[in-house]
Amino acid sequence: MAARKLRELLETEDRSLSKLVDLLAELSLRIVREIPRTLGMTEGVNIYGEQQTELDVWSNRLLTKRLLRSGLVRQVASEEMETVMSADHGEYTVALDPLDGSSNIRTNNLMGTIVGIYHDKALPASGRDLLSALYFLYGPYVEAVVGVKSGVYLAAPAGTGSGASKFISNGEPHRLPQKGSVYGIGGSRDKWTEKVREFANRLERRKLKFRYGGSFVGDYNQVLCSGGFFAYPELLDAPDGKYRLQFESNPIGYITERAGGKASTGKGNILDVEPRSLSQRAPTYLGNKDLVSEFEELSSTTAGLFGNAKG
């Protein structure tokens, strides 16, 4: 299929949604331009007690303000805010991780923006209610990864114009490669449960290459492109893991399913979890269906044998 503008691809799916993605694409390029100018730390922390970078605060302000002024978005929830912000008009609700991997600023490594889009749903909402999910990866070039009903589209800003018109896709829905070749698991190894250690050993024996850099979108993108397994699992000292269901696990889980993969909590599908709060966390396992299913099977058979004891 011939290369196409991302905007044109999305207009065939949902013209109104394409306008929202167009705005997000424009804002992603604004964020990239701001990165070298805004490198410091603030004195503040977010609602999870994590120190915020200046770019965290700047990106959150830019995205929330522009989305709520767009006339398209009625509500915005962000990982950087305690409460949901509202506008008078709009048909969409948006959940944001404005700057995933912001701790990587100091080492000049990958970062990104994660977005979940709902059609007029109050937040928190189930992943099954997502209309679309996308992320922008800020690496050697900006990559847009957009999940919609028809599939997942990858695009880069190689064209002219603004927003999604600048992003060019090959026009084909992206699918996870049939055979996985990479894996990544977050958290300290000494805090992994026995079942996570055992599964990592299996993947090593199969010669999958370990890839982990501390940015969810950066690490996950390797699995999306090369096939494999990625997790931020339950830990001995953090049974719910690290990732926030609303802002991280659900959007990336949605993309994974649309690309032919599987998204799990280790016990069931992430998208089926009924959220209790905006800040809820969930163990997150993503990738090729066969690998995620194998981990679920290992989890169920070793639960009684290992529990959460250290090895």
Short mmCIF file of C-alpha atoms in Angstrom, two decimals:
data_model
loop_
_atom_site.label_atom_id
_atom_site.label_comp_id
_atom_site.label_asym_id
_atom_site.label_seq_id
_atom_site.Cartn_x
_atom_site.Cartn_y
_atom_site.Cartn_z
CA MET A 1 0.00 0.00 0.00
CA ALA A 2 1.23 3.51 -0.84
CA ALA A 3 2.32 5.88 1.90
CA ARG A 4 -0.50 8.02 3.26
CA LYS A 5 -0.90 10.93 5.62
CA LEU A 6 -2.00 9.83 9.08
CA ARG A 7 -4.84 12.36 8.98
CA GLU A 8 -6.24 10.79 5.79
CA LEU A 9 -6.09 7.29 7.28
CA LEU A 10 -7.96 8.34 10.40
CA GLU A 11 -10.59 10.35 8.53
CA THR A 12 -11.81 7.13 6.93
CA GLU A 13 -12.29 5.73 10.44
CA ASP A 14 -13.77 8.72 12.29
CA ARG A 15 -13.53 12.31 11.02
CA SER A 16 -14.06 13.86 14.45
CA LEU A 17 -11.48 11.58 16.07
CA SER A 18 -9.00 12.48 13.33
CA LYS A 19 -9.25 16.14 14.38
CA LEU A 20 -8.33 15.22 17.95
CA VAL A 21 -5.37 13.07 16.87
CA ASP A 22 -4.32 15.90 14.56
CA LEU A 23 -4.17 18.27 17.53
CA LEU A 24 -2.24 15.73 19.62
CA ALA A 25 0.26 15.23 16.78
CA GLU A 26 0.81 18.99 16.59
CA LEU A 27 1.36 19.15 20.36
CA SER A 28 3.81 16.23 20.30
CA LEU A 29 6.05 18.21 17.97
CA ARG A 30 5.81 21.20 20.31
CA ILE A 31 6.96 19.00 23.20
CA VAL A 32 9.95 17.70 21.22
CA ARG A 33 11.05 21.22 20.40
CA GLU A 34 10.83 22.16 24.08
CA ILE A 35 12.92 19.25 25.44
CA PRO A 36 16.40 20.83 25.06
CA ARG A 37 15.15 24.11 26.55
CA THR A 38 13.50 22.69 29.68
CA LEU A 39 15.86 20.24 31.35
CA GLY A 40 15.62 21.10 35.05
CA MET A 41 13.85 19.60 38.07
CA THR A 42 11.13 21.31 40.09
CA GLU A 43 10.64 21.36 43.84
CA GLY A 44 7.22 19.76 43.40
CA VAL A 45 6.00 16.17 43.34
CA ASN A 46 3.05 14.62 41.56
CA ILE A 47 0.18 12.79 43.28
CA TYR A 48 2.32 9.64 43.54
CA GLY A 49 5.12 11.38 45.41
CA GLU A 50 7.44 11.41 42.40
CA GLN A 51 9.58 14.48 41.80
CA GLN A 52 8.48 16.36 38.71
CA THR A 53 10.76 17.67 36.01
CA GLU A 54 10.13 21.10 34.53
CA LEU A 55 9.20 19.33 31.31
CA ASP A 56 6.59 17.20 33.14
CA VAL A 57 4.87 20.35 34.33
CA TRP A 58 5.23 22.20 31.02
CA SER A 59 3.95 19.26 28.93
CA ASN A 60 1.00 18.67 31.23
CA ARG A 61 0.01 22.35 31.10
CA LEU A 62 0.33 22.49 27.31
CA LEU A 63 -1.70 19.35 26.66
CA THR A 64 -4.52 19.96 29.14
CA LYS A 65 -4.96 23.62 28.17
CA ARG A 66 -5.01 22.99 24.42
CA LEU A 67 -7.27 19.94 24.65
CA LEU A 68 -9.85 21.68 26.83
CA ARG A 69 -9.85 24.73 24.54
CA SER A 70 -10.27 22.62 21.40
CA GLY A 71 -14.04 22.15 21.64
CA LEU A 72 -13.44 18.43 21.09
CA VAL A 73 -12.64 17.33 24.65
CA ARG A 74 -14.98 17.60 27.63
CA GLN A 75 -12.71 16.07 30.29
CA VAL A 76 -8.97 15.52 30.74
CA ALA A 77 -7.34 13.40 33.42
CA SER A 78 -3.56 13.36 33.76
CA GLU A 79 -1.01 11.38 35.70
CA GLU A 80 0.32 14.73 36.88
CA MET A 81 -2.98 15.98 38.36
CA GLU A 82 -5.13 14.94 41.32
CA THR A 83 -8.48 15.74 39.72
CA VAL A 84 -10.19 15.61 36.35
CA MET A 85 -10.37 18.94 34.49
CA SER A 86 -13.50 19.78 32.51
CA ALA A 87 -14.69 22.02 29.69
CA ASP A 88 -18.23 23.08 28.77
CA HIS A 89 -18.24 21.35 25.40
CA GLY A 90 -16.73 18.32 23.71
CA GLU A 91 -17.51 14.70 22.91
CA TYR A 92 -14.28 13.06 24.10
CA THR A 93 -12.65 12.23 27.41
CA VAL A 94 -8.86 11.95 27.45
CA ALA A 95 -6.47 10.23 29.88
CA LEU A 96 -2.85 11.40 29.64
CA ASP A 97 0.63 10.49 30.67
CA PRO A 98 2.09 13.77 29.38
CA LEU A 99 5.74 12.73 29.56
CA ASP A 100 6.42 9.04 30.08
CA GLY A 101 10.04 8.31 31.02
CA SER A 102 10.81 11.88 32.10
CA SER A 103 13.53 10.59 34.45
CA ASN A 104 15.45 9.80 31.25
CA ILE A 105 16.00 13.51 30.59
CA ARG A 106 19.26 13.47 32.55
CA THR A 107 20.69 10.67 30.41
CA ASN A 108 19.20 11.80 27.07
CA ASN A 109 17.22 8.60 26.61
CA LEU A 110 13.76 7.79 25.25
CA MET A 111 10.58 9.51 26.41
CA GLY A 112 7.05 9.77 25.10
CA THR A 113 3.44 10.80 25.57
CA ILE A 114 0.64 8.25 26.17
CA VAL A 115 -3.02 9.03 25.42
CA GLY A 116 -6.26 7.13 25.97
CA ILE A 117 -9.36 8.49 24.22
CA TYR A 118 -12.94 7.71 25.28
CA HIS A 119 -16.22 8.81 23.76
CA ASP A 120 -18.04 10.79 26.45
CA LYS A 121 -17.07 8.46 29.34
CA ALA A 122 -16.53 9.63 32.91
CA LEU A 123 -13.12 8.73 34.30
CA PRO A 124 -11.92 6.39 35.63
CA ALA A 125 -13.17 4.08 32.89
CA SER A 126 -12.48 0.52 31.79
CA GLY A 127 -10.02 -0.18 29.00
CA ARG A 128 -12.87 -1.86 27.12
CA ASP A 129 -14.47 1.56 26.78
CA LEU A 130 -11.50 3.03 24.90
CA LEU A 131 -12.30 4.45 21.48
CA SER A 132 -8.64 4.90 20.59
CA ALA A 133 -5.21 4.89 22.20
CA LEU A 134 -1.93 6.28 20.99
CA TYR A 135 1.55 7.25 21.98
CA PHE A 136 4.27 9.46 20.60
CA LEU A 137 7.82 8.19 21.02
CA TYR A 138 10.51 10.88 21.27
CA GLY A 139 13.66 9.23 19.97
CA PRO A 140 16.00 9.93 17.04
CA TYR A 141 12.74 10.91 15.32
CA VAL A 142 9.17 11.31 16.59
CA GLU A 143 7.01 8.26 15.97
CA ALA A 144 3.22 8.21 16.31
CA VAL A 145 1.65 4.85 17.18
CA VAL A 146 -2.13 5.09 16.87
CA GLY A 147 -4.55 2.32 17.77
CA VAL A 148 -8.10 2.49 16.39
CA LYS A 149 -10.81 -0.07 15.70
CA SER A 150 -9.29 -1.11 12.36
CA GLY A 151 -5.77 -1.64 13.71
CA VAL A 152 -2.54 0.09 14.71
CA TYR A 153 -0.80 2.60 12.46
CA LEU A 154 2.81 3.77 12.75
CA ALA A 155 3.76 7.14 11.34
CA ALA A 156 6.66 9.60 11.34
CA PRO A 157 6.77 13.35 10.56
CA ALA A 158 8.22 13.08 7.07
CA GLY A 159 5.65 15.17 5.25
CA THR A 160 4.70 18.83 4.98
CA GLY A 161 1.93 20.66 6.77
CA SER A 162 1.05 20.54 10.45
CA GLY A 163 -0.31 18.04 12.96
CA ALA A 164 -1.23 14.62 11.61
CA SER A 165 -0.79 15.88 8.03
CA LYS A 166 2.95 15.96 8.71
CA PHE A 167 2.97 12.32 9.88
CA ILE A 168 3.31 9.77 7.08
CA SER A 169 2.33 6.09 7.43
CA ASN A 170 2.82 3.19 5.04
CA GLY A 171 -0.96 2.79 5.21
CA GLU A 172 -0.87 -0.80 6.45
CA PRO A 173 -2.11 -1.78 9.92
CA HIS A 174 0.88 -2.93 11.96
CA ARG A 175 0.91 -6.42 13.49
CA LEU A 176 3.24 -7.87 16.09
CA PRO A 177 5.78 -10.16 14.40
CA GLN A 178 4.69 -13.77 14.73
CA LYS A 179 7.84 -14.83 16.58
CA GLY A 180 9.15 -12.72 19.44
CA SER A 181 12.83 -11.81 19.65
CA VAL A 182 13.11 -9.34 22.57
CA TYR A 183 11.87 -8.98 26.12
CA GLY A 184 11.99 -6.47 28.94
CA ILE A 185 10.93 -6.66 32.59
CA GLY A 186 10.90 -3.69 34.97
CA GLY A 187 11.74 -3.50 38.65
CA SER A 188 14.78 -4.76 40.54
CA ARG A 189 15.52 -8.44 40.03
CA ASP A 190 15.75 -9.02 43.76
CA LYS A 191 12.12 -7.83 44.02
CA TRP A 192 10.79 -10.09 41.26
CA THR A 193 8.50 -12.92 42.32
CA GLU A 194 9.65 -16.47 41.66
CA LYS A 195 7.29 -16.89 38.71
CA VAL A 196 8.70 -13.76 37.03
CA ARG A 197 12.24 -15.02 37.55
CA GLU A 198 11.34 -18.40 36.13
CA PHE A 199 9.72 -16.86 33.05
CA ALA A 200 12.69 -14.56 32.46
CA ASN A 201 14.95 -17.62 32.60
CA ARG A 202 12.79 -19.34 29.99
CA LEU A 203 13.06 -16.37 27.66
CA GLU A 204 16.83 -16.24 28.14
CA ARG A 205 17.12 -19.93 27.28
CA ARG A 206 15.20 -19.23 24.07
CA LYS A 207 17.76 -16.53 23.19
CA LEU A 208 15.37 -13.58 23.38
CA LYS A 209 17.41 -10.41 23.85
CA PHE A 210 16.84 -8.32 26.98
CA ARG A 211 15.87 -4.69 26.32
CA TYR A 212 15.02 -2.24 29.11
CA GLY A 213 15.62 1.50 29.32
CA GLY A 214 13.13 2.87 31.84
CA SER A 215 10.60 4.42 29.46
CA PHE A 216 7.39 2.43 29.00
CA VAL A 217 6.83 3.59 25.42
CA GLY A 218 10.48 3.14 24.50
CA ASP A 219 10.70 -0.37 25.92
CA TYR A 220 7.29 -1.42 24.65
CA ASN A 221 7.98 -0.10 21.15
CA GLN A 222 10.79 -2.62 20.78
CA VAL A 223 8.30 -5.42 21.46
CA LEU A 224 5.72 -3.90 19.11
CA CYS A 225 8.26 -3.76 16.28
CA SER A 226 10.30 -6.92 16.98
CA GLY A 227 7.82 -9.14 18.81
CA GLY A 228 8.29 -10.51 22.30
CA PHE A 229 7.27 -9.83 25.89
CA PHE A 230 7.30 -6.74 28.09
CA ALA A 231 6.23 -6.41 31.71
CA TYR A 232 6.30 -4.26 34.76
CA PRO A 233 5.22 -7.08 37.05
CA GLU A 234 3.96 -7.44 40.55
CA LEU A 235 6.94 -7.09 42.89
CA LEU A 236 7.60 -8.48 46.34
CA ASP A 237 7.29 -4.98 47.81
CA ALA A 238 4.72 -3.70 45.27
CA PRO A 239 2.09 -6.36 44.44
CA ASP A 240 0.25 -3.97 42.10
CA GLY A 241 3.40 -3.14 40.15
CA LYS A 242 4.16 0.41 39.01
CA TYR A 243 2.06 1.35 35.99
CA ARG A 244 -1.18 3.28 36.35
CA LEU A 245 -4.10 1.44 34.82
CA GLN A 246 -5.84 4.55 33.50
CA PHE A 247 -2.87 6.42 32.09
CA GLU A 248 -0.42 3.69 31.01
CA SER A 249 -1.59 0.07 31.10
CA ASN A 250 -4.99 0.50 29.44
CA PRO A 251 -3.84 2.61 26.47
CA ILE A 252 -0.83 0.38 25.73
CA GLY A 253 -2.94 -2.72 26.34
CA TYR A 254 -5.46 -1.47 23.78
CA ILE A 255 -2.71 -0.93 21.22
CA THR A 256 -1.33 -4.40 21.93
CA GLU A 257 -4.68 -6.08 21.28
CA ARG A 258 -5.25 -4.10 18.09
CA ALA A 259 -1.82 -5.23 16.88
CA GLY A 260 -2.72 -8.89 17.44
CA GLY A 261 -1.10 -9.30 20.85
CA LYS A 262 -2.32 -9.80 24.40
CA ALA A 263 -2.44 -7.58 27.50
CA SER A 264 -2.70 -9.15 30.95
CA THR A 265 -2.50 -8.52 34.67
CA GLY A 266 -1.07 -12.02 35.02
CA LYS A 267 -4.53 -13.27 35.96
CA GLY A 268 -6.74 -11.84 33.24
CA ASN A 269 -7.07 -9.22 30.53
CA ILE A 270 -6.01 -5.72 31.59
CA LEU A 271 -8.79 -4.13 29.57
CA ASP A 272 -11.41 -6.02 31.61
CA VAL A 273 -10.30 -4.55 34.94
CA GLU A 274 -12.98 -2.31 36.47
CA PRO A 275 -11.08 0.70 37.84
CA ARG A 276 -11.62 1.88 41.41
CA SER A 277 -9.74 5.16 41.10
CA LEU A 278 -7.67 7.28 38.72
CA SER A 279 -4.48 6.38 40.57
CA GLN A 280 -5.02 2.60 40.54
CA ARG A 281 -1.99 0.53 39.52
CA ALA A 282 -1.91 -2.89 37.91
CA PRO A 283 0.76 -5.52 37.13
CA THR A 284 1.22 -5.28 33.37
CA TYR A 285 2.26 -8.02 30.93
CA LEU A 286 2.18 -7.33 27.18
CA GLY A 287 3.30 -8.85 23.91
CA ASN A 288 2.81 -11.83 21.67
CA LYS A 289 -0.25 -13.89 22.58
CA ASP A 290 1.67 -17.12 23.01
CA LEU A 291 4.19 -15.59 25.43
CA VAL A 292 1.65 -13.71 27.55
CA SER A 293 -0.58 -16.80 27.69
CA GLU A 294 2.41 -18.89 28.73
CA PHE A 295 3.15 -16.47 31.55
CA GLU A 296 -0.48 -16.59 32.71
CA GLU A 297 -0.33 -20.39 32.74
CA LEU A 298 2.93 -20.30 34.71
CA SER A 299 1.35 -17.85 37.16
CA SER A 300 -1.63 -20.10 37.78
CA THR A 301 0.42 -23.28 38.21
CA THR A 302 3.10 -21.75 40.44
CA ALA A 303 0.79 -19.66 42.65
CA GLY A 304 0.47 -22.37 45.24
CA LEU A 305 4.06 -23.56 44.91
CA PHE A 306 5.91 -20.23 45.07
CA GLY A 307 3.42 -17.63 46.23
CA ASN A 308 5.30 -14.36 46.59
CA ALA A 309 8.29 -15.77 48.44
CA LYS A 310 11.78 -14.73 47.46
CA GLY A 311 13.89 -17.30 45.66
#
